[in-house]
PDB file of C-alpha atoms in Angstrom:
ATOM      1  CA  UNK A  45       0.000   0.000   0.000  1.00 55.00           C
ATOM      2  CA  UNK A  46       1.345   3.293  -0.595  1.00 69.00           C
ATOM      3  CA  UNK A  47       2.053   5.422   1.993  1.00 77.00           C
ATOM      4  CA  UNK A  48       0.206   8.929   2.380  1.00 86.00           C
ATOM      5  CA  UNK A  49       2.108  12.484   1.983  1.00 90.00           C
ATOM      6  CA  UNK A  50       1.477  14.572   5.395  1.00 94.00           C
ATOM      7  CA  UNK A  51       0.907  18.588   4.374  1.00 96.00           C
ATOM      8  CA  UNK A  52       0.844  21.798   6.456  1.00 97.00           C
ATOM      9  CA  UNK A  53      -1.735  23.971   4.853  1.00 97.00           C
ATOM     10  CA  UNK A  54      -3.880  27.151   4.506  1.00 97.00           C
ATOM     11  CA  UNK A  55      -7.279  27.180   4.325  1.00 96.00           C
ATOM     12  CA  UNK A  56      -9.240  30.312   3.413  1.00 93.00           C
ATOM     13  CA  UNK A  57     -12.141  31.285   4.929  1.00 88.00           C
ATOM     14  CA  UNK A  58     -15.514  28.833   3.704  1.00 84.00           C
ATOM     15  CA  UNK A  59     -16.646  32.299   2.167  1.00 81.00           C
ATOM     16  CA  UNK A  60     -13.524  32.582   0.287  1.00 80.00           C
ATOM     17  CA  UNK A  61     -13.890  28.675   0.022  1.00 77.00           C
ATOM     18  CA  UNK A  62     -17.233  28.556  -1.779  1.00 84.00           C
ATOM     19  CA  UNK A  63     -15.549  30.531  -4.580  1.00 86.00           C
ATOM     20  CA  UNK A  64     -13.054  28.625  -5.623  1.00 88.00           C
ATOM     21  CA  UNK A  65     -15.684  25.214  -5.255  1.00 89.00           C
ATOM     22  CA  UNK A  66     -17.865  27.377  -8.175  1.00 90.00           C
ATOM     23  CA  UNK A  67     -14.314  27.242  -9.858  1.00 90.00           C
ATOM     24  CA  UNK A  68     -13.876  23.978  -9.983  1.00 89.00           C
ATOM     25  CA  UNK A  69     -16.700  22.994 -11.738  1.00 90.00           C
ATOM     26  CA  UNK A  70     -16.735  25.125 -14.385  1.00 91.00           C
ATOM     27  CA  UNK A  71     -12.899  23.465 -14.656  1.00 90.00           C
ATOM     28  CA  UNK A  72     -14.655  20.327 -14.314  1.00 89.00           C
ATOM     29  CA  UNK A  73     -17.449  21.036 -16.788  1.00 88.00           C
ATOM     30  CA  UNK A  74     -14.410  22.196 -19.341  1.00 85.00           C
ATOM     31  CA  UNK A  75     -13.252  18.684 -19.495  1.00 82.00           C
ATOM     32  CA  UNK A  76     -10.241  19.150 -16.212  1.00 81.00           C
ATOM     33  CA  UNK A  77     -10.297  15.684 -15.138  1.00 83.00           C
ATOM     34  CA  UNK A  78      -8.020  16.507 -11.667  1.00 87.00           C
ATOM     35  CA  UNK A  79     -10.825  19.445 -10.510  1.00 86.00           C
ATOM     36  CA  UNK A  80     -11.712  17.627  -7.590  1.00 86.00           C
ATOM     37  CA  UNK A  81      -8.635  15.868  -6.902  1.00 89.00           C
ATOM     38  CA  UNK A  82      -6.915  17.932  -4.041  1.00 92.00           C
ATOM     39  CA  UNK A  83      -8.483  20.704  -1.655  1.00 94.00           C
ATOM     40  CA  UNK A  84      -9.280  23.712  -1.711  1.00 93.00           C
ATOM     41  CA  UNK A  85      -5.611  24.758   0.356  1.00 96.00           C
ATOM     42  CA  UNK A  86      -2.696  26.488  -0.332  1.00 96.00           C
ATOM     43  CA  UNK A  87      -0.068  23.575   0.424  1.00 97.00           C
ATOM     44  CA  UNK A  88       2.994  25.312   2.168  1.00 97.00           C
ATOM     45  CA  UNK A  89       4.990  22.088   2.903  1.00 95.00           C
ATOM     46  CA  UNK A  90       5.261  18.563   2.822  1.00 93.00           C
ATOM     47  CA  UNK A  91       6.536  17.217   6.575  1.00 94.00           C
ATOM     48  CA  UNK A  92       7.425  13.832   7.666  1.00 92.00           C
ATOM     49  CA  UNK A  93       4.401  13.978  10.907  1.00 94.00           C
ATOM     50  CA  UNK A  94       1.570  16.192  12.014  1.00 95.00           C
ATOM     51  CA  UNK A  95       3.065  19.616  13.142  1.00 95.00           C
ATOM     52  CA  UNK A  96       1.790  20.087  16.824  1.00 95.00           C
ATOM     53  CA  UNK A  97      -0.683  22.493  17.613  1.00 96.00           C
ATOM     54  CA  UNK A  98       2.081  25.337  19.063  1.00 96.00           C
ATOM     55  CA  UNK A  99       4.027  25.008  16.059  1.00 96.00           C
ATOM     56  CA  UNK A 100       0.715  25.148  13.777  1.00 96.00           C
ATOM     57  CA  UNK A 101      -0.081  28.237  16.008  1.00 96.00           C
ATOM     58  CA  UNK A 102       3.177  29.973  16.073  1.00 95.00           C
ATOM     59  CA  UNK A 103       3.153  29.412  11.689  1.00 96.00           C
ATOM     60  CA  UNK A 104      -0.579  31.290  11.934  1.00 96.00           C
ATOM     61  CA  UNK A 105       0.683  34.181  13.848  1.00 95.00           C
ATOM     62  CA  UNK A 106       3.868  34.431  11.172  1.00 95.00           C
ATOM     63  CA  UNK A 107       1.092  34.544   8.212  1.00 95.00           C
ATOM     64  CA  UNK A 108      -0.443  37.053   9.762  1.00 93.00           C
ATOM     65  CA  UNK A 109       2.334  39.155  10.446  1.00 93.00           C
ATOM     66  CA  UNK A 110       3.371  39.026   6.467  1.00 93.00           C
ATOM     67  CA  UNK A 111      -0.224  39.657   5.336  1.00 93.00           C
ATOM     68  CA  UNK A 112       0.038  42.798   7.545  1.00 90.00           C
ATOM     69  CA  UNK A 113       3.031  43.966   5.839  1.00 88.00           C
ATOM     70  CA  UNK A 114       3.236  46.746   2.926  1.00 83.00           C
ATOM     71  CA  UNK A 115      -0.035  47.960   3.465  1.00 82.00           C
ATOM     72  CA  UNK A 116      -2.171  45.357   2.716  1.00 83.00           C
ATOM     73  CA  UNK A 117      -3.855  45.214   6.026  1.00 87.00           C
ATOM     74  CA  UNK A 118      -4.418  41.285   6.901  1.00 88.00           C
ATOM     75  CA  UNK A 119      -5.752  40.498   3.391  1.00 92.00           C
ATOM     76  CA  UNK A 120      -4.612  38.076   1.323  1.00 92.00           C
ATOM     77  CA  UNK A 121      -5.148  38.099  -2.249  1.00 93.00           C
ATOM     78  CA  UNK A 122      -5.522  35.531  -5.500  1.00 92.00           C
ATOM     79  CA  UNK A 123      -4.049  36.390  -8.691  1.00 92.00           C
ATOM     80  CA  UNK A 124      -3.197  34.730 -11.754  1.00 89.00           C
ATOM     81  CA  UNK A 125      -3.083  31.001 -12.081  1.00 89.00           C
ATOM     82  CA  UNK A 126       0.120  29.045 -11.594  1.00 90.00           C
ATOM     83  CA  UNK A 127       1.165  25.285 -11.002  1.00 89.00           C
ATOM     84  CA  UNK A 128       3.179  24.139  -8.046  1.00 89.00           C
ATOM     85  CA  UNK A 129       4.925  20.973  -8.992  1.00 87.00           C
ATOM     86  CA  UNK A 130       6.317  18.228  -6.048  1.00 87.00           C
ATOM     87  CA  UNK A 131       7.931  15.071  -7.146  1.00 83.00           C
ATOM     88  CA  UNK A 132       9.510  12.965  -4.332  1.00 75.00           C
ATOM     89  CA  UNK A 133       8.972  10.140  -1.624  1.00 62.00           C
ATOM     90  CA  UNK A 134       7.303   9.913   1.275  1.00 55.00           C
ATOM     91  CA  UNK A 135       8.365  10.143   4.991  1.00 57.00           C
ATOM     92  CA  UNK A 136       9.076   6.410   4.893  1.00 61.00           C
ATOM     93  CA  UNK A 137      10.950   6.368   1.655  1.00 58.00           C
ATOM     94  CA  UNK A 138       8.593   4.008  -0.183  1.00 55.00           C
ATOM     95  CA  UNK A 139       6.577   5.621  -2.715  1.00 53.00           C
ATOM     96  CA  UNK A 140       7.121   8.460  -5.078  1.00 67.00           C
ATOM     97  CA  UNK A 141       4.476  10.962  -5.678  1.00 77.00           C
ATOM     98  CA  UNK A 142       4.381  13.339  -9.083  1.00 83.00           C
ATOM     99  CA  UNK A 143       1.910  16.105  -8.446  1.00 87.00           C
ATOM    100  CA  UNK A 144       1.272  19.441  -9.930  1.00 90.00           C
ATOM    101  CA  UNK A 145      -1.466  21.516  -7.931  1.00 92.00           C
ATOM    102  CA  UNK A 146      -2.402  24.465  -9.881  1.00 90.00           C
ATOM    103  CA  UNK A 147      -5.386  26.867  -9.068  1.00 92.00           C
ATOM    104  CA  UNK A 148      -4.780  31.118  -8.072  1.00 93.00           C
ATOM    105  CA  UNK A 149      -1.266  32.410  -6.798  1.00 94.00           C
ATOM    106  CA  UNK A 150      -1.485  33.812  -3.631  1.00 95.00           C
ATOM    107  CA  UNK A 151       0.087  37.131  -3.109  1.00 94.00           C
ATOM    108  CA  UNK A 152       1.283  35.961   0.777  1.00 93.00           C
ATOM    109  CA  UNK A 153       4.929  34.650   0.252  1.00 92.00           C
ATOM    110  CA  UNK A 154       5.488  31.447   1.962  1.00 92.00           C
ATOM    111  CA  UNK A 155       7.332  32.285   5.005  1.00 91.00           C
ATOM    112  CA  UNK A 156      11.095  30.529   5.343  1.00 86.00           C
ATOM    113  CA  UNK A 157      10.189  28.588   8.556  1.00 82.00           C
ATOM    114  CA  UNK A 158      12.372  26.079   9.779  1.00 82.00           C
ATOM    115  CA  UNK A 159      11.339  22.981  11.179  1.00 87.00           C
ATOM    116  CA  UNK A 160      13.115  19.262  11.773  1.00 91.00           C
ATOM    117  CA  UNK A 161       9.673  17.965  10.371  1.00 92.00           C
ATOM    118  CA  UNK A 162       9.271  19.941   7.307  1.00 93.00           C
ATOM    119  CA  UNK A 163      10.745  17.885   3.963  1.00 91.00           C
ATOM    120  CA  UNK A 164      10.294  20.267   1.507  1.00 91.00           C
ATOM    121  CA  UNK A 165       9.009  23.727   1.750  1.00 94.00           C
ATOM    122  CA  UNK A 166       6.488  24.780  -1.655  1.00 94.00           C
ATOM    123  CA  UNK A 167       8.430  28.084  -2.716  1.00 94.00           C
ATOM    124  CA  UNK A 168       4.925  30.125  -3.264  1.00 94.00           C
ATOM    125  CA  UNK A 169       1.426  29.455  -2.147  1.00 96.00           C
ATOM    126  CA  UNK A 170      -1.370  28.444  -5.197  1.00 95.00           C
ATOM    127  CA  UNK A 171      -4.582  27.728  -3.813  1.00 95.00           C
ATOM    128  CA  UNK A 172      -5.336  24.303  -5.286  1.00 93.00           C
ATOM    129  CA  UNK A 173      -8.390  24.136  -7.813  1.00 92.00           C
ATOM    130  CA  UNK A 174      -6.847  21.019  -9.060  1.00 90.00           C
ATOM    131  CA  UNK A 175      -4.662  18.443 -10.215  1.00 90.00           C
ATOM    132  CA  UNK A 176      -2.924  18.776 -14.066  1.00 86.00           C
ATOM    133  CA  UNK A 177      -0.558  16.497 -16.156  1.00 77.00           C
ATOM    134  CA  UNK A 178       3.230  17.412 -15.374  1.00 69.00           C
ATOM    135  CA  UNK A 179       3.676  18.329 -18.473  1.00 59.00           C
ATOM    136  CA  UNK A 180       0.857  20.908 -18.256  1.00 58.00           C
ATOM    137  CA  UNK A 181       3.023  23.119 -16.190  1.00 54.00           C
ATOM    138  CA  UNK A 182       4.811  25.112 -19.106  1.00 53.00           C
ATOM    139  CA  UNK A 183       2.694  27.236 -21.025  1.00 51.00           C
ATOM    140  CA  UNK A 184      -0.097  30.013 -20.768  1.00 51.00           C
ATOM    141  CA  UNK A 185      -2.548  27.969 -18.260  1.00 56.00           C
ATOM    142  CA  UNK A 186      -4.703  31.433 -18.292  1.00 52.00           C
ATOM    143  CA  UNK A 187      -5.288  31.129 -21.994  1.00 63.00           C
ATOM    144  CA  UNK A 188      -6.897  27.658 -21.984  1.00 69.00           C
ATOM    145  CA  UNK A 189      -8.812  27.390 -18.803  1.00 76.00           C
ATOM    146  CA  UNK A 190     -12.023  29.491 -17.619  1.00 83.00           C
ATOM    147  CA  UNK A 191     -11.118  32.772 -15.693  1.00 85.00           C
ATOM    148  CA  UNK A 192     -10.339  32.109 -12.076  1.00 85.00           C
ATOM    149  CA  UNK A 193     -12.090  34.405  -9.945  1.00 84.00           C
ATOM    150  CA  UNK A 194     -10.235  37.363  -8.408  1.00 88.00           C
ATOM    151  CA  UNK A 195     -10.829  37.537  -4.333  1.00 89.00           C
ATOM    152  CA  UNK A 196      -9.684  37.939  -1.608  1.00 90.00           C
ATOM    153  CA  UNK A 197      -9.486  36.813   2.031  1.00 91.00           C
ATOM    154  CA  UNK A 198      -8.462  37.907   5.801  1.00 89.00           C
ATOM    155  CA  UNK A 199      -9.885  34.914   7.973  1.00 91.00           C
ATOM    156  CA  UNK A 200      -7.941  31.487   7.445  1.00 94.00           C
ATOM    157  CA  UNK A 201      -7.074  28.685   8.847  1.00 95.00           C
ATOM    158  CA  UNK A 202      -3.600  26.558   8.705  1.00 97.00           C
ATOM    159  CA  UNK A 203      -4.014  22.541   9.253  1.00 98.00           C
ATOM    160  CA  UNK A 204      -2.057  19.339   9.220  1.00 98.00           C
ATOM    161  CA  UNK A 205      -3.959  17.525   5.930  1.00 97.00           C
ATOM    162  CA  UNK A 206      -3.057  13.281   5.200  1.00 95.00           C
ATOM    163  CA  UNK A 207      -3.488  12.784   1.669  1.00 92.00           C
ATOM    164  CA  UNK A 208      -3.331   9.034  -0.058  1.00 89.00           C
ATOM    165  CA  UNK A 209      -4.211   8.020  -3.392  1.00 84.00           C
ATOM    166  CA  UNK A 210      -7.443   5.784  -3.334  1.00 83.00           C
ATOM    167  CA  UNK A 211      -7.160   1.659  -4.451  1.00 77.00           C
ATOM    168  CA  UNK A 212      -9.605   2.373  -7.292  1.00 75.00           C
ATOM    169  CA  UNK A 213     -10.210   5.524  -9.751  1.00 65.00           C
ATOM    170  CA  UNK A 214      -8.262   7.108 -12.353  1.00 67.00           C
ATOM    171  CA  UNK A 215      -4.431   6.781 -11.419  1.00 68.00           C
ATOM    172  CA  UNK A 216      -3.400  10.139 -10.572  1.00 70.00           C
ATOM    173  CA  UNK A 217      -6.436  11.886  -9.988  1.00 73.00           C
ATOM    174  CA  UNK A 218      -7.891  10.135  -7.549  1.00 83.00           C
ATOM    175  CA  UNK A 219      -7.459  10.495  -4.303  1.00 88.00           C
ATOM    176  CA  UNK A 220      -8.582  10.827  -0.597  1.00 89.00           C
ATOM    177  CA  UNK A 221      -7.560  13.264   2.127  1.00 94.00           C
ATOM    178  CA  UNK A 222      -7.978  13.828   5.640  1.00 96.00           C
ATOM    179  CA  UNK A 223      -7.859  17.410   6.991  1.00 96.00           C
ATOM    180  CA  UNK A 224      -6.546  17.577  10.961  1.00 96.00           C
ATOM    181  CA  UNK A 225      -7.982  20.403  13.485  1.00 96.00           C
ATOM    182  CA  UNK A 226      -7.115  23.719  12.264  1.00 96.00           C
ATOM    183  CA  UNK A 227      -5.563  26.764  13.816  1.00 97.00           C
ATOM    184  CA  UNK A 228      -7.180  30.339  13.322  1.00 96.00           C
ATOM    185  CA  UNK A 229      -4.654  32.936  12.079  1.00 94.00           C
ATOM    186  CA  UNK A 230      -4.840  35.771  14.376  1.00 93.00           C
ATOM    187  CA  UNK A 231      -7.483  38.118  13.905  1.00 88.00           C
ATOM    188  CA  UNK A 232      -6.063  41.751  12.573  1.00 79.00           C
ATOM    189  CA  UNK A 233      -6.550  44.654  13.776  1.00 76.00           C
ATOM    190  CA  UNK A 234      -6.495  48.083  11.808  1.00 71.00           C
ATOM    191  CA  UNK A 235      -4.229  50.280  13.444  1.00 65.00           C
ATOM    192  CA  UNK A 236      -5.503  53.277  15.750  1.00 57.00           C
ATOM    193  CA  UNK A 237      -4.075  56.408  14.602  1.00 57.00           C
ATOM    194  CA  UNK A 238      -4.908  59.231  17.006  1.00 62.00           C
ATOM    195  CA  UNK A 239      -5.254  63.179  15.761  1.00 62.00           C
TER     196      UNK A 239
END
């Protein structure tokens, strides 16, 4: 049996959430086989076991420190679409995985945290509408695909997430995943400025 990959992820708000399920079926409906084949989460790195809950909290405060930065005040942005590739074993050596998430870049960078359990760290954040061929990576993505909506979010969430392929289905598109108890980023709070 092959052995699951172990994320750490963020999770927009359901609100955020519902938009990018409308996404994915019009991707679906235009023929994307993968649309339903990983989460809605922005995957920011593969890790060998569950992150505790003080190191899932202390990752939530450092998001929302950077989405606090340069003005942008806690929000958190999509923009164009872009694939995140990740080819490589799991924690127990045994199986090799080939996947290439795509769905909206995020406009948070991925912060450079440090951890023994963290394997490989994604260098951006794409909020996963789906699963594509490899070879789908190069090349205008925008031009052949429906328009991905344009939103953005303050409230999120960050979360271990187990994710296996399933014994039956389409061979790599189908898959199951478990998502673990998830830690609130920090609420923000506009500054006071007093005249």
């Amino acid at each position: 049996m092959i052995q699951p990959l172990r994320f750490i992820v963020l999770i927009p708000h359901r609100d955020s959430g519902r938009l990018l399920w409308e996404y994915r079926q019009k991707l679906f409906a235009a023929g994307l086989v993968g649309a339903y084949s990983f989460p809605g989460v922005a995957p920011l790195a593969v890790v060998s076991q569950a992150f505790p809950k003080e190191d899932l909290q202390a990752l939530a405060r450092t998001l929302r420190e950077i989405s606090a930065q340069d003005g942008k005040e806690g929000k958190i942005s999509t923009q164009d679409l872009r694939s995140l590739g990740y080819s490589g074993f799991t924690h127990t050596g045994q199986a090799q995985y080939d996947l290439t998430i795509f769905g909206p870049l995020l406009d948070l960078p991925n912060p450079a945290f440090s951890h023994p359990l963290v394997l490989y760290r994604f260098p951006r954040l794409v909020l996963a509408a789906g699963l594509i061929k490899a070879e789908a990576r190069e090349g205008p993505m925008n031009e052949t695909l429906p328009k991905a909506p344009v939103f953005f979010f303050r409230a999120g969430m960050v979360a271990n997430m187990l994710f296996r392929p399933l014994s039956s289905g389409t061979a790599g598109y189908s898959f199951e995943w478990r998502i673990g108890t998830p830690v609130w980023l920090p609420s923000y709070k506009i500054p006071v400025t007093i005249q």
